[in-house]
Coordinates of C-alpha atoms and ligand atoms in Angstrom, one line a residue:
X1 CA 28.7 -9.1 22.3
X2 CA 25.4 -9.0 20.2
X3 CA 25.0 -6.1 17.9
X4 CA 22.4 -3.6 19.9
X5 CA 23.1 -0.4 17.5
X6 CA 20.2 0.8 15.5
X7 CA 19.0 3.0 12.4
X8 CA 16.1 4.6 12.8
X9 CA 16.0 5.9 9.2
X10 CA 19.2 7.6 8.3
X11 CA 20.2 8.1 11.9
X12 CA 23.1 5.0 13.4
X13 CA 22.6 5.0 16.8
X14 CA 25.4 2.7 19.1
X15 CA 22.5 1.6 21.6
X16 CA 19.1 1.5 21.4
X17 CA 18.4 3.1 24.7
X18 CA 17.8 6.6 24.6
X19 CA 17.8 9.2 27.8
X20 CA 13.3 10.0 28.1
X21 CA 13.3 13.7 27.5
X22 CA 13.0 15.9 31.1
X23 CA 14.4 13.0 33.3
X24 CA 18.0 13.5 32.2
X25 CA 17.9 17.5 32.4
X26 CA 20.2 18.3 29.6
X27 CA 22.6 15.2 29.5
X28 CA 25.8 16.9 32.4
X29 CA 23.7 15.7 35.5
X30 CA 24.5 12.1 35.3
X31 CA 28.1 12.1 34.1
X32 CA 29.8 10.8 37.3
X33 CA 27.5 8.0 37.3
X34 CA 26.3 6.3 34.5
X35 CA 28.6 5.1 31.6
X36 CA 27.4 7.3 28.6
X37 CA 29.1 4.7 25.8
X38 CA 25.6 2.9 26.4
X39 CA 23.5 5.9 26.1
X40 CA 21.8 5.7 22.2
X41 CA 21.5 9.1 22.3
X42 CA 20.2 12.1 25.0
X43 CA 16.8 13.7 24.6
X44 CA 17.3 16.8 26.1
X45 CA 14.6 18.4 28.1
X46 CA 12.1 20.2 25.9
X47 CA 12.9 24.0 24.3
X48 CA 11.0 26.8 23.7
X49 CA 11.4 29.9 22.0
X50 CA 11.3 31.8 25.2
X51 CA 12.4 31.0 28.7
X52 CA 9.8 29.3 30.4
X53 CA 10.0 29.4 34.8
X54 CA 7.8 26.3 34.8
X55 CA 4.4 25.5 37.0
X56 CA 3.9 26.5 41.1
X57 CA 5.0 24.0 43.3
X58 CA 4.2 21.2 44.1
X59 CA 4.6 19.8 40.6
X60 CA 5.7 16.0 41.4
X61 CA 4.2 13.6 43.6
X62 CA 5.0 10.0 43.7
X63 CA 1.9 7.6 42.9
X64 CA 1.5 3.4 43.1
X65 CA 4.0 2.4 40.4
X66 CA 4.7 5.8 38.7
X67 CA 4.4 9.4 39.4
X68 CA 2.5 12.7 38.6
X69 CA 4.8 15.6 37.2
X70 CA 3.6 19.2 36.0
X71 CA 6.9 21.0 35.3
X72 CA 5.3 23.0 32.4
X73 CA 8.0 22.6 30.5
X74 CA 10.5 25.2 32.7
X75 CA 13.2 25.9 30.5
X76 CA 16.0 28.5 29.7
X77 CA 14.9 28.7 26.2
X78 CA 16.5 28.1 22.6
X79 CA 18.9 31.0 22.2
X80 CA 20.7 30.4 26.3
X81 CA 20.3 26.8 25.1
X82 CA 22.5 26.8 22.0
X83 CA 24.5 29.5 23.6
X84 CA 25.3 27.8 26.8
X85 CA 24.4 24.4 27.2
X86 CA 24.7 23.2 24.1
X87 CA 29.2 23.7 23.7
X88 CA 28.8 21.1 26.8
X89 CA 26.3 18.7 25.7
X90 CA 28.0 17.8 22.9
X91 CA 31.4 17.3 24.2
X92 CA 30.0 14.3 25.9
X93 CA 30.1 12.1 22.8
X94 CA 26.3 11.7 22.5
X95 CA 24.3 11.6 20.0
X96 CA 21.7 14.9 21.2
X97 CA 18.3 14.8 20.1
X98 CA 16.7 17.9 21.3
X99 CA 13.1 17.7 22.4
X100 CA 11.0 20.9 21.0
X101 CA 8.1 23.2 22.0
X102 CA 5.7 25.0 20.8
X103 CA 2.4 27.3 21.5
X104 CA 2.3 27.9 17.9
X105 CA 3.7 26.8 14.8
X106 CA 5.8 29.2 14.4
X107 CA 7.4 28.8 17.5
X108 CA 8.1 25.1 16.4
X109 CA 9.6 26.1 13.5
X110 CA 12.1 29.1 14.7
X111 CA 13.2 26.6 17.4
X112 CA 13.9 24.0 15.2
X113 CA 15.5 26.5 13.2
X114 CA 17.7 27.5 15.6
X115 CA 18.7 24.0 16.3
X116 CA 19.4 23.1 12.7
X117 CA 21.9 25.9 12.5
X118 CA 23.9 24.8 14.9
X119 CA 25.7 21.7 13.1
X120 CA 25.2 20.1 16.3
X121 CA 22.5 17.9 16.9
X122 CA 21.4 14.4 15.9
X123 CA 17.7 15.0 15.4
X124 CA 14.8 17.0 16.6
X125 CA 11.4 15.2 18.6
X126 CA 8.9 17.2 18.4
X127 CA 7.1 17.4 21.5
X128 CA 3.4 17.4 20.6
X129 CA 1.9 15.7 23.5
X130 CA 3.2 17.9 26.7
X131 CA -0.1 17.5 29.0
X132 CA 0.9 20.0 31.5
X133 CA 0.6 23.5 29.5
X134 CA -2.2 25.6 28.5
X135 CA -1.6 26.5 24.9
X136 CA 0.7 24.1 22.2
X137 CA 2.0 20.7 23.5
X138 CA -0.9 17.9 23.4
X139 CA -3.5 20.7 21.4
X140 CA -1.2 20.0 18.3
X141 CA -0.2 15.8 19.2
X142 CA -4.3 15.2 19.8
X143 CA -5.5 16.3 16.3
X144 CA -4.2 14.6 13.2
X145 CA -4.6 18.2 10.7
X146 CA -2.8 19.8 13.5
X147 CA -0.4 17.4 14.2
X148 CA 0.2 17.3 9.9
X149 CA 0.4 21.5 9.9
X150 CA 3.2 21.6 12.7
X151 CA 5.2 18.4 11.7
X152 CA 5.1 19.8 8.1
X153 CA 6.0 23.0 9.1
X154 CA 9.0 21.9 10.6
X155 CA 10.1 19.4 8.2
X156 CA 10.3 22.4 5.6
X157 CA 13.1 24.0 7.9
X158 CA 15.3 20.9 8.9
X159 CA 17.1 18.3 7.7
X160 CA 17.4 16.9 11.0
X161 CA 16.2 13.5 12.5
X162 CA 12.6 14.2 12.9
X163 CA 10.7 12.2 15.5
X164 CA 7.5 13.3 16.4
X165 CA 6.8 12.4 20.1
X166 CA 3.0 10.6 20.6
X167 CA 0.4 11.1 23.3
X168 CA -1.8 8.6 24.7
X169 CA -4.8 11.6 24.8
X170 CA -5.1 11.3 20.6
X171 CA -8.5 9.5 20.1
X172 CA -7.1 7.2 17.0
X173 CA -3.5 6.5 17.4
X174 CA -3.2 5.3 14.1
X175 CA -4.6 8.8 12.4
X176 CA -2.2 10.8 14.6
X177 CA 1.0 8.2 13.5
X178 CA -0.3 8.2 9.5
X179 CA -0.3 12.5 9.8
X180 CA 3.2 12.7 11.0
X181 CA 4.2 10.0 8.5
X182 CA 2.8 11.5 5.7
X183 CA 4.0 14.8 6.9
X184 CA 7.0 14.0 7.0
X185 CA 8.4 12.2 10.4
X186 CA 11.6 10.1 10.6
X187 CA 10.1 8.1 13.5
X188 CA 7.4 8.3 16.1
X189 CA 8.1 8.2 19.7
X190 CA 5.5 6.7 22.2
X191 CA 4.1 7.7 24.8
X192 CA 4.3 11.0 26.3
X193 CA 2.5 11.3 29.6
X194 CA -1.1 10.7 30.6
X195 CA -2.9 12.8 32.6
X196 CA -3.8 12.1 36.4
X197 CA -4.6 13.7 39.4
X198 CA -3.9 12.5 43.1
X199 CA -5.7 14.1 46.2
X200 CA -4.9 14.6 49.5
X201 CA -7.8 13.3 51.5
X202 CA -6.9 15.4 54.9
X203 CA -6.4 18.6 53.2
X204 CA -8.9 17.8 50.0
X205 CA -5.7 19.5 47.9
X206 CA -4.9 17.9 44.8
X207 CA -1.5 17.0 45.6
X208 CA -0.1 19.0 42.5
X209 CA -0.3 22.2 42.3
X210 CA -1.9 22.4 38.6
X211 CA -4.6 19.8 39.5
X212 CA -3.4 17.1 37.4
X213 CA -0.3 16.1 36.4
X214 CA 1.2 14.1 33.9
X215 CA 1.6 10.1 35.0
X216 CA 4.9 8.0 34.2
X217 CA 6.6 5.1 35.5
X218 CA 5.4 1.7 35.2
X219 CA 1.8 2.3 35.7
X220 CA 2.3 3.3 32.2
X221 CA 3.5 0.5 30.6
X222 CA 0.7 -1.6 29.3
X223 CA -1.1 1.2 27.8
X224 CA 2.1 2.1 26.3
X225 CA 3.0 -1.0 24.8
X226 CA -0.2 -1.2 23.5
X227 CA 0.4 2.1 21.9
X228 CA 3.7 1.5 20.2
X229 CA 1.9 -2.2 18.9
X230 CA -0.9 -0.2 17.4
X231 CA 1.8 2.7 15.9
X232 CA 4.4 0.4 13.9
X233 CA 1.4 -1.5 12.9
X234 CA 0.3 1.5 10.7
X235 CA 3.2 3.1 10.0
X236 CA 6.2 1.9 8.3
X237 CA 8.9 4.7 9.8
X238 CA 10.5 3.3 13.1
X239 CA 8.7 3.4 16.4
X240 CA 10.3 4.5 20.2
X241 CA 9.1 3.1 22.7
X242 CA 8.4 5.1 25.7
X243 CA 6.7 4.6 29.0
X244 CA 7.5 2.7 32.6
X245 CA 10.7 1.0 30.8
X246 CA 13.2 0.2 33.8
X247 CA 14.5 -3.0 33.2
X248 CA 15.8 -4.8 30.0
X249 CA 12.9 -6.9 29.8
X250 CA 10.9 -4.3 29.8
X251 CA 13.0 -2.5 26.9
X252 CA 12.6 -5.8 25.1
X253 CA 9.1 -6.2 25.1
X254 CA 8.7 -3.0 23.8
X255 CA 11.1 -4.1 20.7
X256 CA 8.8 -7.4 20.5
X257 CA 5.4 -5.0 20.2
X258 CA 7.1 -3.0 17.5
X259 CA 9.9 -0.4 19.0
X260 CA 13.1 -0.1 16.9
X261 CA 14.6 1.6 19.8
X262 CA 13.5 3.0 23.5
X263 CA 12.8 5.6 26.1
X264 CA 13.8 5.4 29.6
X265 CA 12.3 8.0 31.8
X266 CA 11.5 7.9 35.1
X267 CA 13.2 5.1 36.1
X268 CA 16.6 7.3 35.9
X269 CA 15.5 9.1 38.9
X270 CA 15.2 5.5 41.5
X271 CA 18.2 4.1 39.4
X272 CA 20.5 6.5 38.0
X273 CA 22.3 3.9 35.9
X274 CA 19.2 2.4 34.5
X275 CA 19.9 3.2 30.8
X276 CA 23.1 1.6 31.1
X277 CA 21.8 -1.6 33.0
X278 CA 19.3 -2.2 30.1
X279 CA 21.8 -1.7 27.2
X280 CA 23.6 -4.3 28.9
X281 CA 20.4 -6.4 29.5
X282 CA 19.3 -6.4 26.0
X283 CA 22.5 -7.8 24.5
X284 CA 22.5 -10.4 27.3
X285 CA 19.0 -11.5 25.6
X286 CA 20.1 -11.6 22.6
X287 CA 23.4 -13.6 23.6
X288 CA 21.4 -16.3 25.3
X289 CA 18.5 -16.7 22.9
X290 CA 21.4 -16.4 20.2
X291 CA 20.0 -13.6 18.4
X292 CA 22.2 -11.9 16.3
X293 CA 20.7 -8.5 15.8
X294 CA 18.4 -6.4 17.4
X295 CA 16.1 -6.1 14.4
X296 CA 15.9 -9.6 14.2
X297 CA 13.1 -9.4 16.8
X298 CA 11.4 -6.0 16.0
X299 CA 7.7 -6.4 15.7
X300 CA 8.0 -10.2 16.4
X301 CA 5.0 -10.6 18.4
X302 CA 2.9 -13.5 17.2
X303 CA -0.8 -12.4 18.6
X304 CA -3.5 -14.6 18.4
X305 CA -5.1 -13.6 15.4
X306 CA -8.6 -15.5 15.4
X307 CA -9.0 -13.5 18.8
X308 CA -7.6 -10.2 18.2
X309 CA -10.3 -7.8 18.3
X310 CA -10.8 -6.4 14.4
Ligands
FMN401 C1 9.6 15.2 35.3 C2 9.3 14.9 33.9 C3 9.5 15.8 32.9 C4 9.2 15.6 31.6 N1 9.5 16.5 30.6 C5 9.2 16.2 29.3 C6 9.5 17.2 28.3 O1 10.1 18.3 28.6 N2 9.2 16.9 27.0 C7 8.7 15.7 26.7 O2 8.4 15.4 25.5 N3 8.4 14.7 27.6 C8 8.7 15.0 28.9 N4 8.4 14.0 29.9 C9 7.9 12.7 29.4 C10 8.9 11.6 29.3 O3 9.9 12.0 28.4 C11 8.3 10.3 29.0 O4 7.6 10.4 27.8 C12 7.3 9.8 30.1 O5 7.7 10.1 31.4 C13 7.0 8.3 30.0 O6 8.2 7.6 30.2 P1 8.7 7.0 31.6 O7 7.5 6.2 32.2 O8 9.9 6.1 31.3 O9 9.0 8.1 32.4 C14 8.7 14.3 31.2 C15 8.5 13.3 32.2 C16 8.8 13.6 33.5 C17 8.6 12.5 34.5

């Protein structure tokens, strides 16, 4: 079998395919189906400080080839978290990377805190880029001083993985990926939802509850791999892709724009076993093409540079 086990940084993960961050609830839903000796690693649904009971319903509506969501980031919070949830999560043998959330810095940092005291955890991904929320989330991921203050912030408190998680809302994707860099970051991941809206035309009711909603799913995946492509380009920490991946060739062409390792997301919820069925696919690719490691092809799109726009 070809060698699919990665390093982002100081971090040796088995797989490169990593559980998307709310679509795998906190890694115990999907135990009776899906063969977690594949999984990378599980990014748990994001944690606050505080319990958080989420958005009004509805807060998920299917769209052409993705969906809307505007959970708001419902949650029990970090102490029930690491009190309860986390003794189980990590008996399942999985690297945990726990996704974290702020309105504040402070809030960052006392969650990541928290996190880093228990001995438990792989890494932290900072979740700077949540479109669904009034105050924190995508106010921090959109601004590059902001995005420096909060990342630093919580560098200072953890030795911890530290991915900082992108959003396709920040005007220059480059400044945002240089400020968490030069902050501090282990490795970027990219994309967090973008935000849409979807109306009923009988009723004249947005179909979610908050207005708009954050879009995923394969409608995503161009701008997304344009995103990671633009990312590693100006960074030189690793780069996770995120965004419509459901197949292996997907996962792959993420790798080939500049991804180290990926994000699978909403595909979990049509395919349960997805993240398993692309591990699988991606050393199949490499077995055929006779590829020996995954990093071989990282970054190893050849563009056509007389046209690329400078
Ligand atoms: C229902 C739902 C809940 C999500 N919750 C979070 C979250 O708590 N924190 C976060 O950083 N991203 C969250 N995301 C974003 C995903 O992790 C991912 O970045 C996005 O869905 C794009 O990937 P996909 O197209 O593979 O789903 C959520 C996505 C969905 C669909």
């Amino acid at each position: 079998m070809a060698d699919i086990s990665v390093k982002l940084g100081a971090l040796e993960l088995p797989s490169p395919v990593m559980a998307a961050s709310g679509t795998f609830g906190f890694g115990l839903e999907y135990r009776d189906v899906l063969d977690y000796n594949k999984l990378g690693a599980i990014v748990t649904k994001g944690v606050s400080l505080k319990p958080r009971e989420g958005n009004p319903m509805p807060r998920i509506v299917e769209t052409p080839c993705g969906m809307l969501n505007s959970i708001g980031l419902q949650n029990p919070g970090v102490e029930s978290f690491v009190g309860d949830l986390l003794p189980q999560v990590k008996g399942l043998g999985v690297p945990i990377i726990v996704n974290v959330f702020g309105e504040t810095v402070e809030e960052y940092v006392r969650v990541a805190e928290m996190i880093q005291s228990t001995g438990a955890v792989a890494g932290v991904e900072l979740n700077v880029s949540c479109p669904n929320v009034k105050c924190g989330g995508i106010h921090f991921g959109a601004n590059p001083e902001m995005l420096h203050e909060v990342t630093k912030a919580v560098r200072e408190v953890t030795d911890l993985h530290l991915m900082v998680k992108l959003s396709p809302e920040a005007a220059v994707i480059e400044a945002v990926s240089n400020a968490a860099e030069q902050a501090g970051a282990d490795s970027l991941s990219a994309i967090n939802t973008i935000r849409g809206m979807s109306i009923n035309i009988e009723t004249r009711k947005p179909r979610i509850a908050t207005t708009t909603g954050g879009l995923s799913g394969p409608a995503l995946k161009p701008l997304a791999v344009r995103m990671v492509w633009e990312a590693s380009r100006s960074v030189s920490i690793p780069v996770v892709g995120i965004g419509g991946i459901s197949t292996a060739m997907d996962a792959i062409e993420f790798i080939i724009a500049g991804a180290s390792a990926v994000q699978v997301g909403t595909a979990n919820y049509t395919n349960p076993r997805a993240c398993e069925e692309i591990a699988d696919g991606i050393a199949v690719y490499l077995e055929e093409r006779d590829i020996p490691k995954l990093s071989d092809i990282v970054g190893s799109v050849e563009v056509y540079e007389d046209y690329t726009l400078k």
